[in-house]
XYZ file of C-alpha atoms in Angstrom:
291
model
C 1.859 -24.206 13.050
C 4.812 -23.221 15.090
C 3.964 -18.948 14.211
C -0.031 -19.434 14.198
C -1.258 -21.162 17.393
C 0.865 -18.408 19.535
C -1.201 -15.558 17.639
C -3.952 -17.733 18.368
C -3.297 -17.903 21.512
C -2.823 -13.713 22.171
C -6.088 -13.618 20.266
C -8.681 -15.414 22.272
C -7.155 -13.652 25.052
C -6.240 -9.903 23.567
C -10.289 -10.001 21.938
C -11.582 -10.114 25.163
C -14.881 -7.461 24.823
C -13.311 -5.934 21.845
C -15.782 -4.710 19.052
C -15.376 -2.641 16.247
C -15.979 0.396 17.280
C -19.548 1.736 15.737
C -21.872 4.999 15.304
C -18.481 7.059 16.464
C -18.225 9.915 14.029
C -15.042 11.335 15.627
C -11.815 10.379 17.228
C -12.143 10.260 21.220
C -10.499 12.772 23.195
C -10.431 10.459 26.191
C -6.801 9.171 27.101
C -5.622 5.952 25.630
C -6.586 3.453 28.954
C -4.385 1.056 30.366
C -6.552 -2.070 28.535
C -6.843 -0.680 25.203
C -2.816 0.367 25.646
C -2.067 -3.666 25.923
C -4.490 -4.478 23.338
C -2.863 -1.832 21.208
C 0.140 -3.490 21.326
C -1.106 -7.364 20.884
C -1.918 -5.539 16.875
C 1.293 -3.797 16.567
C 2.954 -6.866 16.917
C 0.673 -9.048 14.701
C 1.418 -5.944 12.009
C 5.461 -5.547 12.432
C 6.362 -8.692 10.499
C 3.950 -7.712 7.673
C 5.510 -3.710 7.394
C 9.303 -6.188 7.360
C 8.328 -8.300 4.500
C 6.744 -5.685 2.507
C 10.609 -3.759 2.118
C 12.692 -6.733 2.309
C 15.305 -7.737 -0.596
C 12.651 -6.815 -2.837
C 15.351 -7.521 -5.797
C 15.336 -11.744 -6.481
C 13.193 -14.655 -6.707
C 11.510 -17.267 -3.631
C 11.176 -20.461 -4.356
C 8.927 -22.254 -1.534
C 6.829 -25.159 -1.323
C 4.236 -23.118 0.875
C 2.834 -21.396 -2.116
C 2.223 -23.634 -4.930
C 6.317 -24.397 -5.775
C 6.338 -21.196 -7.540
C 9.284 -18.988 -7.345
C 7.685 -15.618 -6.365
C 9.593 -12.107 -6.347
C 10.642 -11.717 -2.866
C 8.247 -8.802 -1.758
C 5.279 -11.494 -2.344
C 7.019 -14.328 -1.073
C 7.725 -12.620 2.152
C 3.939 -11.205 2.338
C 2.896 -14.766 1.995
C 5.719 -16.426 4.489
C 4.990 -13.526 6.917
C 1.653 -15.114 7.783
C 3.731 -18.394 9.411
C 1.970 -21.392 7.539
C 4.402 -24.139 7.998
C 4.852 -26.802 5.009
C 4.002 -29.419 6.809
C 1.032 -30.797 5.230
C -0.039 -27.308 2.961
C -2.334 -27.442 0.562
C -1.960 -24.763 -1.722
C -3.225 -23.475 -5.299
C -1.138 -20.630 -6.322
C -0.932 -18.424 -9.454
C 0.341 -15.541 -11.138
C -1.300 -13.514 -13.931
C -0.091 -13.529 -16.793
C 2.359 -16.161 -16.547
C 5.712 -16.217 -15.812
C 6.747 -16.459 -19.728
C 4.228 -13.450 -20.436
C 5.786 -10.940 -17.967
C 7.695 -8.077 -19.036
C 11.034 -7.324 -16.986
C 13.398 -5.447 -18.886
C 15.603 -3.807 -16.208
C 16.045 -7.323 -14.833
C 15.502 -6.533 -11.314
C 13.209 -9.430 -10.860
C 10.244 -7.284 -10.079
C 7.878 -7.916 -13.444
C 6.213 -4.664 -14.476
C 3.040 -5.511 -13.315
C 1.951 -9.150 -12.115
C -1.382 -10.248 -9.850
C -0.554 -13.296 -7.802
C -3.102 -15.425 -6.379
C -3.074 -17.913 -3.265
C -5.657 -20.005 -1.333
C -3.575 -22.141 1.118
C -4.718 -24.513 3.986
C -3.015 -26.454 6.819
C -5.690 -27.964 8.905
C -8.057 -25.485 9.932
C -6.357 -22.628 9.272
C -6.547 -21.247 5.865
C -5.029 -18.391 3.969
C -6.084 -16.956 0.894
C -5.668 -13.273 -1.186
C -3.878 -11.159 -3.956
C -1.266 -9.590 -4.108
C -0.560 -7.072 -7.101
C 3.158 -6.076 -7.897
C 4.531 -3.319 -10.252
C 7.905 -2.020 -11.022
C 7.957 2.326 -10.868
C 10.078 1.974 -14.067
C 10.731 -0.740 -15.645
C 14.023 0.429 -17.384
C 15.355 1.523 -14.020
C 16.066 -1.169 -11.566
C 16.703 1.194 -8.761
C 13.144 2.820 -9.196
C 11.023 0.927 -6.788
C 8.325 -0.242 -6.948
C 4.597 -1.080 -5.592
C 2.839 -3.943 -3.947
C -0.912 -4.201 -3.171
C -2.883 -7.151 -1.056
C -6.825 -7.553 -2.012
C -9.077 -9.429 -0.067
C -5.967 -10.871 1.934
C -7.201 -13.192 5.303
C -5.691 -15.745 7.394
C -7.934 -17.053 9.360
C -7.696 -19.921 12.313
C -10.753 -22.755 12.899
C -11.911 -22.142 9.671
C -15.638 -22.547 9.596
C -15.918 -23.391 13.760
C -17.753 -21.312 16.000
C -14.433 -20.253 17.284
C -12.995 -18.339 14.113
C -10.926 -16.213 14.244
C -7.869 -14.169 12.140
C -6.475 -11.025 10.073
C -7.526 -8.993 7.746
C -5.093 -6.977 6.051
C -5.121 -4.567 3.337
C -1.429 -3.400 2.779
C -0.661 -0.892 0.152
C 3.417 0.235 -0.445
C 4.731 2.372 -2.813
C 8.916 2.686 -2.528
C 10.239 5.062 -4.414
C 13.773 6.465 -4.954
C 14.796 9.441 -3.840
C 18.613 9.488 -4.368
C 20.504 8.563 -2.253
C 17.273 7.458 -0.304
C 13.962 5.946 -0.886
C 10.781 7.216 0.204
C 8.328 4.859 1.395
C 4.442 4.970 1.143
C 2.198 2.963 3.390
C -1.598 2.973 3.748
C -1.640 -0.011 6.248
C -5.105 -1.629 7.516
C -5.335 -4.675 10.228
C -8.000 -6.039 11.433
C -7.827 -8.557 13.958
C -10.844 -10.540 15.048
C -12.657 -13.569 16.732
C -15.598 -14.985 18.697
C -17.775 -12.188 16.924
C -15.472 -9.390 17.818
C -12.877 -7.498 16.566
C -10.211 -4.388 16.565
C -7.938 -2.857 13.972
C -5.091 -0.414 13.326
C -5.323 1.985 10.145
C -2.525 4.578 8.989
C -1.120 5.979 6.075
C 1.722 7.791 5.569
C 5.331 8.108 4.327
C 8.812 7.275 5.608
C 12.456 8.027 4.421
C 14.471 4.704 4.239
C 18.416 5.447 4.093
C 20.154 2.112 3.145
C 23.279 1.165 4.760
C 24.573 -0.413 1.355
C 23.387 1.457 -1.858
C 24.446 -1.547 -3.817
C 22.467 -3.469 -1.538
C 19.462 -1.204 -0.554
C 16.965 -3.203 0.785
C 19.776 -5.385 3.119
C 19.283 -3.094 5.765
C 18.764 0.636 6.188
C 16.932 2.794 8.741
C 13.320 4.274 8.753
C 12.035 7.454 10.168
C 8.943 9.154 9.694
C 5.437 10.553 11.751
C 1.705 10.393 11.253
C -1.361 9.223 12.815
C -2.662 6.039 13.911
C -6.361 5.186 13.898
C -7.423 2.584 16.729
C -10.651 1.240 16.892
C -11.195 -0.801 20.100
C -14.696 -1.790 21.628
C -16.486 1.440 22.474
C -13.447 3.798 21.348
C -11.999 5.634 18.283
C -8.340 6.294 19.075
C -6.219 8.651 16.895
C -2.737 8.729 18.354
C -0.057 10.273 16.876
C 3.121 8.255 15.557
C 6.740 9.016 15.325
C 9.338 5.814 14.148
C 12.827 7.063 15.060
C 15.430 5.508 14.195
C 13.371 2.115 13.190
C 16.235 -0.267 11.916
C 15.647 -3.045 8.998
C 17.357 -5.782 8.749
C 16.180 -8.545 5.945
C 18.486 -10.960 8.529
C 15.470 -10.539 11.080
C 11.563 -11.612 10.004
C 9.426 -10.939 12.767
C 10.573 -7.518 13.993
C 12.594 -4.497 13.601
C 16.369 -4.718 14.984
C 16.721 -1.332 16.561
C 15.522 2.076 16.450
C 11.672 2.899 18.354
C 8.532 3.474 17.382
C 6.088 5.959 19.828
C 2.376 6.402 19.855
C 1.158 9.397 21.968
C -2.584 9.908 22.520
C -4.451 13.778 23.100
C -3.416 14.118 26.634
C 0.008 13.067 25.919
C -0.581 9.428 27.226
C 2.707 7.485 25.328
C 3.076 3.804 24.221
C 6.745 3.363 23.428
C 8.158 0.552 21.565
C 11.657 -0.585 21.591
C 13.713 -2.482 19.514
C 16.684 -3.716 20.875
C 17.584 -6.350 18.386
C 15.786 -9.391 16.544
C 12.477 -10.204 18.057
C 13.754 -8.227 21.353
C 11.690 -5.986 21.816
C 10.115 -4.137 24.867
C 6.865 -2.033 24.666
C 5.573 0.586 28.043
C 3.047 2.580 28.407
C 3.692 5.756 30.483
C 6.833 4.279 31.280
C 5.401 1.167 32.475
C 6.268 -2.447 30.910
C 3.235 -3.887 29.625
């Protein structure tokens, strides 16, 4: 559990007198405070390795012993890895509708035209379980793209203990080419939550992905796009408003961007910066202050 018992960790401490935020009709107007700013970032890095694996090598297959032996297209695979189970002792029933010998993939890209995979996996007391769905944009064209949906999609620590706690996280991306580049869709929801309380992070909306490699487009490349951010903390409805410059992929690095920055900016201007200055490097401030 070398990935899980650090998030478990930041959790008991980051959930702290967080609640979902209730009866709020409308965003706040009140600046982003200096708590909410830390515990803002605690769920931007829970949610970076989940935006990685969601655009990474999305062309070939995973085979891994943490989900059933099956050898999953790599979007999935990465979804599923992404959530840090390690093999040791996994117990997993895994499977993929309609089989592997049913699904159509003309272009060859390894991306089927449509395929629902299905996982409940468990290591101790922690236990992940959901589906993913996976379709190719055009199945004749294996440059198209393609989309990837989670459902119901939970990892969640002392299963069953009066000390749960976990994610929730329903991911949708739709990458689609746009010659020489790709746009990318996301409608992103995280939930994080434990000892009967809970926060979460909500956006949607599209970035421009430039590969470095056109042969190779999902090796590397750079993202930049803007949009808001919904953050729901105890007594608060935040919507802050996003800008990724620059934001640097590498499918070398799992857990975080490589370069690039990604800033949040509240109504009165209040900024949470996040820097990437290489593979899990990264340095986050608030108002120019490290937090």
């Amino acid at each position: 559990m070398g990935q899980s018992r650090p998030l478990l960790s930041v959790l008991s401490v980051g959930l702290m007198g967080l609640l979902a935020a209730c009866g709020q009709q409308q965003p706040t107007t009140e600046p982003l405070s200096q708590s909410d700013a830390q515990n803002l970032k605690v769920a931007l890095e829970a949610s970076n390795k989940y935006l990685i694996a969601s655009i990474a090598s999305p062309s070939g297959l995973v085979t891994t012993n943490r989900v059933g032996d099956l050898s999953l297209p790599s979007p999935v695979a990465n979804i599923l890895l992404a959530s840090g189970l390690e093999p040791q002792s996994l117990n997993c029933t895994a499977s993929e509708t309609p089989p592997r010998n049913q699904q159509q993939d003309l272009d060859n890209d390894k991306i089927p035209r449509e395929a629902r995979y299905q996982v409940d996996c468990t290591v101790g007391d922690t236990r992940l379980r959901g589906n993913i769905l996976l379709r190719d944009k055009d199945d004749n064209n294996p440059t198209s793209g393609y989309t990837l949906d989670t459902d119901q999609y939970e990892l969640t620590f002392n299963t069953g203990k009066p000390n749960e706690s976990g994610i929730k996280l329903d991911l949708d991306v739709d990458v689609t080419r746009n010659n020489p580049n790709y746009a990318i869709r996301y409608n992103f929801n995280l939930e994080i939550y434990g000892d009967g309380k809970r926060f979460s992070t909500a956006y949607n909306y599209t970035a421009t992905y430039a590969p470095d490699n056109a042969q190779t487009p999902f090796a590397a490349g750079t993202l930049n796009y803007e949009g808001a951010l919904d953050y729901r903390t105890t007594t608060k409805w935040y919507r802050l408003r996003g800008k990724a410059t620059n934001l640097k992929f590498s499918n070398t690095c799992k857990e975080t961007f490589v370069g690039g920055s990604w800033s949040l900016e509240d109504t009165r201007g209040n900024r949470l910066l996040v820097q990437y200055n290489g593979c899990n490097n990264v340095t986050v401030t608030y108002n120019g202050e490290a937090l």
